[in-house]
CSV table of C-alpha atoms and ligand atoms in Angstrom, one decimal:
chain,number,residue,atom,x,y,z
A,1,MET,CA,25.5,11.0,28.1
A,2,TYR,CA,24.0,11.1,24.6
A,3,PHE,CA,20.8,9.3,23.5
A,4,ARG,CA,19.4,9.0,20.0
A,5,TYR,CA,15.7,9.6,20.7
A,6,GLY,CA,12.9,9.0,18.3
A,7,PHE,CA,14.3,6.8,15.6
A,8,ASN,CA,17.1,9.0,14.3
A,9,SER,CA,18.9,6.8,11.8
A,10,CYS,CA,20.8,6.9,8.5
A,11,VAL,CA,19.0,5.6,5.5
A,12,LEU,CA,17.9,2.0,5.2
A,13,THR,CA,20.6,1.1,2.7
A,14,SER,CA,23.4,2.4,5.1
A,15,VAL,CA,22.1,0.2,7.8
A,16,GLN,CA,21.9,-2.7,5.4
A,17,GLU,CA,25.5,-2.2,4.4
A,18,ARG,CA,26.7,-2.0,8.0
A,19,LEU,CA,24.8,-5.2,8.9
A,20,LYS,CA,26.1,-6.9,5.8
A,21,ALA,CA,29.7,-6.0,6.8
A,22,ARG,CA,29.3,-7.7,10.1
A,23,LYS,CA,27.1,-10.6,9.0
A,24,HIS,CA,29.7,-13.2,9.9
A,25,VAL,CA,30.4,-11.7,13.3
A,26,GLN,CA,26.7,-11.7,14.0
A,27,SER,CA,26.2,-15.3,12.9
A,28,GLU,CA,28.7,-16.4,15.5
A,29,LEU,CA,27.1,-14.2,18.1
A,30,THR,CA,23.6,-15.6,17.2
A,31,LYS,CA,25.0,-19.1,17.6
A,32,ALA,CA,26.3,-18.1,21.0
A,33,GLY,CA,22.8,-17.0,22.1
A,34,LYS,CA,23.1,-13.3,21.2
A,35,PRO,CA,20.6,-12.6,18.5
A,36,LEU,CA,20.3,-9.4,16.6
A,37,GLY,CA,16.9,-7.6,16.5
A,38,VAL,CA,16.2,-4.7,14.2
A,39,ASN,CA,13.5,-2.1,15.1
A,40,LEU,CA,11.6,-0.7,12.1
A,41,ALA,CA,9.4,2.4,12.0
A,42,LYS,CA,7.9,4.5,9.3
A,43,ASN,CA,9.7,7.6,8.1
A,44,LYS,CA,8.6,10.9,9.7
A,45,LEU,CA,7.3,12.3,6.4
A,46,SER,CA,6.1,9.1,4.8
A,47,THR,CA,2.8,9.1,3.1
A,48,ASP,CA,2.6,5.3,2.8
A,49,ALA,CA,3.6,4.0,6.1
A,50,VAL,CA,2.8,0.3,5.4
A,51,LEU,CA,5.1,0.5,2.4
A,52,ASP,CA,7.9,1.7,4.7
A,53,TYR,CA,7.4,-1.3,7.0
A,54,VAL,CA,7.3,-3.7,4.1
A,55,GLU,CA,10.5,-2.2,2.6
A,56,GLY,CA,12.2,-2.4,6.0
A,57,VAL,CA,11.3,-6.0,6.4
A,58,ARG,CA,12.5,-6.8,2.8
A,59,THR,CA,15.8,-4.9,3.2
A,60,LEU,CA,16.8,-5.7,6.8
A,61,GLY,CA,14.9,-8.9,7.4
A,62,PRO,CA,17.5,-11.2,5.8
A,63,LEU,CA,20.2,-9.6,8.1
A,64,ALA,CA,18.3,-9.9,11.4
A,65,ASP,CA,17.4,-12.7,13.7
A,66,PHE,CA,14.1,-10.9,14.5
A,67,LEU,CA,12.4,-7.7,13.6
A,68,VAL,CA,10.3,-5.3,15.7
A,69,LEU,CA,7.7,-3.3,13.9
A,70,ASN,CA,7.3,-0.2,16.0
A,71,VAL,CA,3.9,1.2,16.0
A,72,SER,CA,4.2,2.9,19.4
A,73,SER,CA,6.6,5.7,19.2
A,74,PRO,CA,5.2,9.0,20.5
A,75,ILE,CA,7.9,10.8,18.6
A,76,THR,CA,7.0,10.0,15.0
A,77,PRO,CA,3.8,11.9,14.1
A,78,GLY,CA,1.0,9.6,13.0
A,79,LEU,CA,2.7,6.4,14.1
A,80,ARG,CA,0.0,5.6,16.6
A,81,ASP,CA,-2.7,5.9,14.0
A,82,LEU,CA,-1.2,2.9,12.3
A,83,GLN,CA,-2.5,0.8,15.1
A,84,GLY,CA,-6.0,0.9,13.7
A,85,LYS,CA,-7.2,-2.3,12.1
A,86,GLU,CA,-7.2,-1.2,8.5
A,87,GLU,CA,-3.7,0.1,8.6
A,88,LEU,CA,-2.5,-3.1,10.1
A,89,GLN,CA,-3.6,-5.2,7.1
A,90,TRP,CA,-0.1,-5.8,6.1
A,91,ASP,CA,-0.9,-8.8,4.0
A,92,SER,CA,2.2,-8.6,1.9
A,93,LEU,CA,4.3,-9.2,5.0
A,94,ARG,CA,2.9,-12.6,5.3
A,95,SER,CA,4.5,-13.8,2.1
A,96,GLU,CA,7.9,-12.2,2.7
A,97,ASN,CA,10.8,-14.5,3.5
A,98,ARG,CA,11.5,-13.0,6.8
A,99,PRO,CA,12.7,-13.7,10.4
A,100,PRO,CA,10.1,-13.6,13.2
A,101,VAL,CA,8.4,-10.2,13.5
A,102,LEU,CA,7.3,-8.7,16.8
A,103,VAL,CA,5.0,-5.7,17.0
A,104,LYS,CA,5.6,-3.1,19.6
A,105,ILE,CA,2.6,-1.2,20.7
A,106,ALA,CA,1.8,1.9,22.8
A,107,PRO,CA,0.7,1.8,26.5
A,108,ASP,CA,-2.5,3.8,26.2
A,109,LEU,CA,-4.7,2.1,23.7
A,110,SER,CA,-8.5,2.0,23.6
A,111,THR,CA,-10.3,-1.3,24.1
A,112,GLN,CA,-11.2,-1.3,20.4
A,113,ASP,CA,-7.6,-0.7,19.4
A,114,LYS,CA,-6.4,-3.6,21.6
A,115,GLN,CA,-9.0,-5.9,20.2
A,116,ASP,CA,-8.1,-4.9,16.6
A,117,ILE,CA,-4.4,-5.3,17.1
A,118,ALA,CA,-4.7,-8.7,18.7
A,119,GLU,CA,-7.0,-10.0,15.9
A,120,VAL,CA,-4.9,-8.5,13.1
A,121,ILE,CA,-1.5,-9.6,14.5
A,122,MET,CA,-2.8,-13.1,15.0
A,123,GLU,CA,-3.9,-13.1,11.3
A,124,PHE,CA,-0.8,-11.7,9.6
A,125,CYS,CA,2.0,-12.8,12.0
A,126,ASP,CA,1.9,-14.9,15.1
A,127,ASP,CA,5.5,-14.2,16.2
A,128,GLY,CA,4.9,-11.9,19.1
A,129,LEU,CA,3.9,-8.7,20.7
A,130,MET,CA,5.9,-6.2,22.8
A,131,VAL,CA,3.8,-4.5,25.4
A,132,THR,CA,4.6,-1.9,28.0
A,133,ASN,CA,2.5,-1.9,31.2
A,134,THR,CA,1.2,-4.9,32.9
A,135,THR,CA,-2.5,-3.9,32.7
A,136,VAL,CA,-2.3,-3.6,28.9
A,137,PHE,CA,-0.4,-6.8,28.4
A,138,SER,CA,-2.7,-8.7,30.8
A,139,GLU,CA,-5.5,-7.6,28.5
A,140,MET,CA,-3.6,-8.4,25.3
A,141,CYS,CA,-2.7,-11.8,26.7
A,142,THR,CA,-6.5,-12.5,27.2
A,143,LEU,CA,-7.4,-11.0,23.8
A,144,ALA,CA,-4.7,-13.0,22.0
A,145,ARG,CA,-6.0,-16.1,23.9
A,146,GLY,CA,-2.5,-17.1,24.9
A,147,LYS,CA,-1.5,-17.5,21.2
A,148,LEU,CA,1.0,-14.7,21.0
A,149,PRO,CA,4.3,-14.7,22.9
A,150,ILE,CA,4.5,-11.4,24.7
A,151,VAL,CA,7.5,-9.3,25.6
A,152,GLY,CA,7.1,-7.1,28.6
A,153,PHE,CA,9.1,-3.9,28.9
A,154,VAL,CA,9.4,-0.5,30.8
A,155,GLY,CA,10.5,-0.2,34.3
A,156,VAL,CA,12.3,-3.5,34.8
A,157,ALA,CA,15.2,-3.1,37.3
A,158,SER,CA,14.7,-6.0,39.7
A,159,GLY,CA,13.6,-9.6,39.8
A,160,GLN,CA,10.2,-8.5,41.2
A,161,ASP,CA,9.7,-6.2,38.2
A,162,ALA,CA,10.5,-9.0,35.8
A,163,LEU,CA,8.3,-11.5,37.7
A,164,ASP,CA,5.3,-9.0,37.7
A,165,LYS,CA,5.5,-9.0,33.9
A,166,ILE,CA,6.0,-12.7,33.6
A,167,ARG,CA,3.1,-13.4,35.9
A,168,ALA,CA,1.0,-11.0,33.8
A,169,GLY,CA,1.8,-13.0,30.7
A,170,ALA,CA,5.2,-12.0,29.3
A,171,SER,CA,7.5,-14.9,28.2
A,172,LEU,CA,10.4,-12.4,27.6
A,173,VAL,CA,11.4,-9.2,29.4
A,174,GLN,CA,13.3,-6.3,27.9
A,175,LEU,CA,15.1,-3.6,29.8
A,176,TYR,CA,17.1,-0.5,28.9
A,177,THR,CA,17.1,2.3,31.5
A,178,ALA,CA,18.3,0.0,34.3
A,179,LEU,CA,21.3,-0.9,32.1
A,180,VAL,CA,22.1,2.7,31.7
A,181,TYR,CA,22.0,3.5,35.5
A,182,GLN,CA,23.3,0.2,36.9
A,183,GLY,CA,25.4,-1.3,34.0
A,184,LEU,CA,25.5,-4.9,32.8
A,185,PRO,CA,25.7,-6.4,36.4
A,186,VAL,CA,22.0,-5.5,36.7
A,187,VAL,CA,21.2,-8.5,34.5
A,188,ASN,CA,22.7,-11.0,36.8
A,189,LYS,CA,21.2,-9.3,39.8
A,190,ILE,CA,17.7,-9.6,38.2
A,191,LYS,CA,18.3,-13.2,37.3
A,192,ILE,CA,19.3,-14.1,40.9
A,193,GLU,CA,16.4,-12.2,42.4
A,194,LEU,CA,14.0,-13.8,39.9
A,195,TYR,CA,15.3,-17.3,40.8
A,196,ILE,CA,14.7,-16.7,44.5
A,197,LEU,CA,11.2,-15.3,43.9
A,198,LEU,CA,10.2,-18.1,41.5
A,199,LYS,CA,11.3,-20.7,44.0
A,200,ALA,CA,9.5,-19.0,46.9
A,201,GLN,CA,6.3,-19.0,44.9
A,202,GLY,CA,6.6,-22.7,44.0
A,203,PHE,CA,7.6,-22.4,40.4
A,204,THR,CA,10.3,-24.6,39.0
A,205,SER,CA,10.9,-22.5,35.8
A,206,VAL,CA,10.1,-19.2,34.3
A,207,ALA,CA,7.8,-20.9,31.8
A,208,GLU,CA,5.6,-22.2,34.6
A,209,ALA,CA,5.1,-18.6,35.9
A,210,VAL,CA,4.1,-17.1,32.6
A,211,GLY,CA,0.5,-15.9,32.9
A,212,ALA,CA,0.2,-17.2,36.5
A,213,ASP,CA,-1.9,-14.1,37.4
A,214,HIS,CA,-4.5,-15.1,34.8
A,215,ARG,CA,-4.8,-18.6,36.1
A,216,VAL,CA,-5.4,-17.2,39.7
A,217,THR,CA,-8.1,-14.8,38.3
A,218,GLU,CA,-9.7,-17.6,36.3
A,219,LYS,CA,-9.9,-19.8,39.4
A,220,THR,CA,-11.3,-17.0,41.5
A,221,VAL,CA,-14.1,-16.1,39.1
A,222,LYS,CA,-15.0,-19.7,38.2
A,223,PRO,CA,-18.6,-20.3,39.4
A,224,GLN,CA,-18.8,-22.9,42.1
A,225,ASN,CA,-21.2,-25.9,41.4
B,301,FMN,C1,16.4,7.4,25.6
B,301,FMN,C2,15.4,6.4,25.1
B,301,FMN,C3,14.9,6.5,23.8
B,301,FMN,C4,14.0,5.6,23.3
B,301,FMN,N1,13.5,5.7,22.1
B,301,FMN,C5,12.6,4.8,21.6
B,301,FMN,C6,12.1,4.9,20.4
B,301,FMN,O1,12.3,5.8,19.6
B,301,FMN,N2,11.2,4.0,20.0
B,301,FMN,C7,10.8,2.9,20.8
B,301,FMN,O2,10.0,2.1,20.4
B,301,FMN,N3,11.3,2.8,22.0
B,301,FMN,C8,12.2,3.7,22.4
B,301,FMN,N4,12.7,3.6,23.7
B,301,FMN,C9,12.2,2.5,24.5
B,301,FMN,C10,13.2,1.3,24.5
B,301,FMN,O3,13.4,0.7,23.3
B,301,FMN,C11,12.7,0.2,25.5
B,301,FMN,O4,11.6,-0.4,25.0
B,301,FMN,C12,12.4,0.8,26.9
B,301,FMN,O5,13.3,1.8,27.2
B,301,FMN,C13,12.4,-0.3,27.9
B,301,FMN,O6,12.0,0.2,29.1
B,301,FMN,P1,13.0,0.7,30.3
B,301,FMN,O7,13.9,1.7,29.7
B,301,FMN,O8,12.2,1.2,31.4
B,301,FMN,O9,13.8,-0.6,30.7
B,301,FMN,C14,13.6,4.5,24.2
B,301,FMN,C15,14.1,4.4,25.5
B,301,FMN,C16,15.0,5.4,26.0
B,301,FMN,C17,15.5,5.3,27.4
């Protein structure tokens, strides 16, 4: 099996041409509930990373249903430094005519980084945040004061895995490795397991379960009068 690891890609304009050529196909797919997301990162040797992201948004934004700005890859040197508050001041993105933009962050951030990211993202784009482990995204959920939709990912292979992320605050769940090992049927398996678990825990929908762990914690720590 062959994986492209670490953002290997042809140049932006090639991707743009390819997406343009299948624009009509994609618009039908989008209508059928299969949106196209494009993941953007800075170039390995770039000296102006923010410009790279802005260029990516400008070029591929009109061809995508949503974009993911990736500031988490351990592969591209310096990418993680972008998560600092100053580097995230991407004011120009605010004015772009663009689809929703999610920001994908790393699992091992300092408390200050998390605070900065939550503040800056809420300022410049309130579309959403992609977060790996449940501890970090529980914290991000609190820091973002419930205002940012959160996508949980890494290690989802069962309904229980999905529910853990949902209860911690995710309103969407992404998976990849389980698809590689178990194939597409894993999606239905997860949905059935999730349905059974939600019902057993008294939820009537996924939306009701989003952030349930925070509500339990809040109730537990609330001072008794
Ligand atoms: C082989 C492989 C390469 C990946 N490369 C990247 C990458 O370059 N940048 C990135 O943000 N995520 C990358 N990911 C993460 C996926 O986009 C996805 O978020 C993650 O795999 C989901 O977690 P799961 O595989 O445990 O389901 C990669 C994942 C795999 C398995």
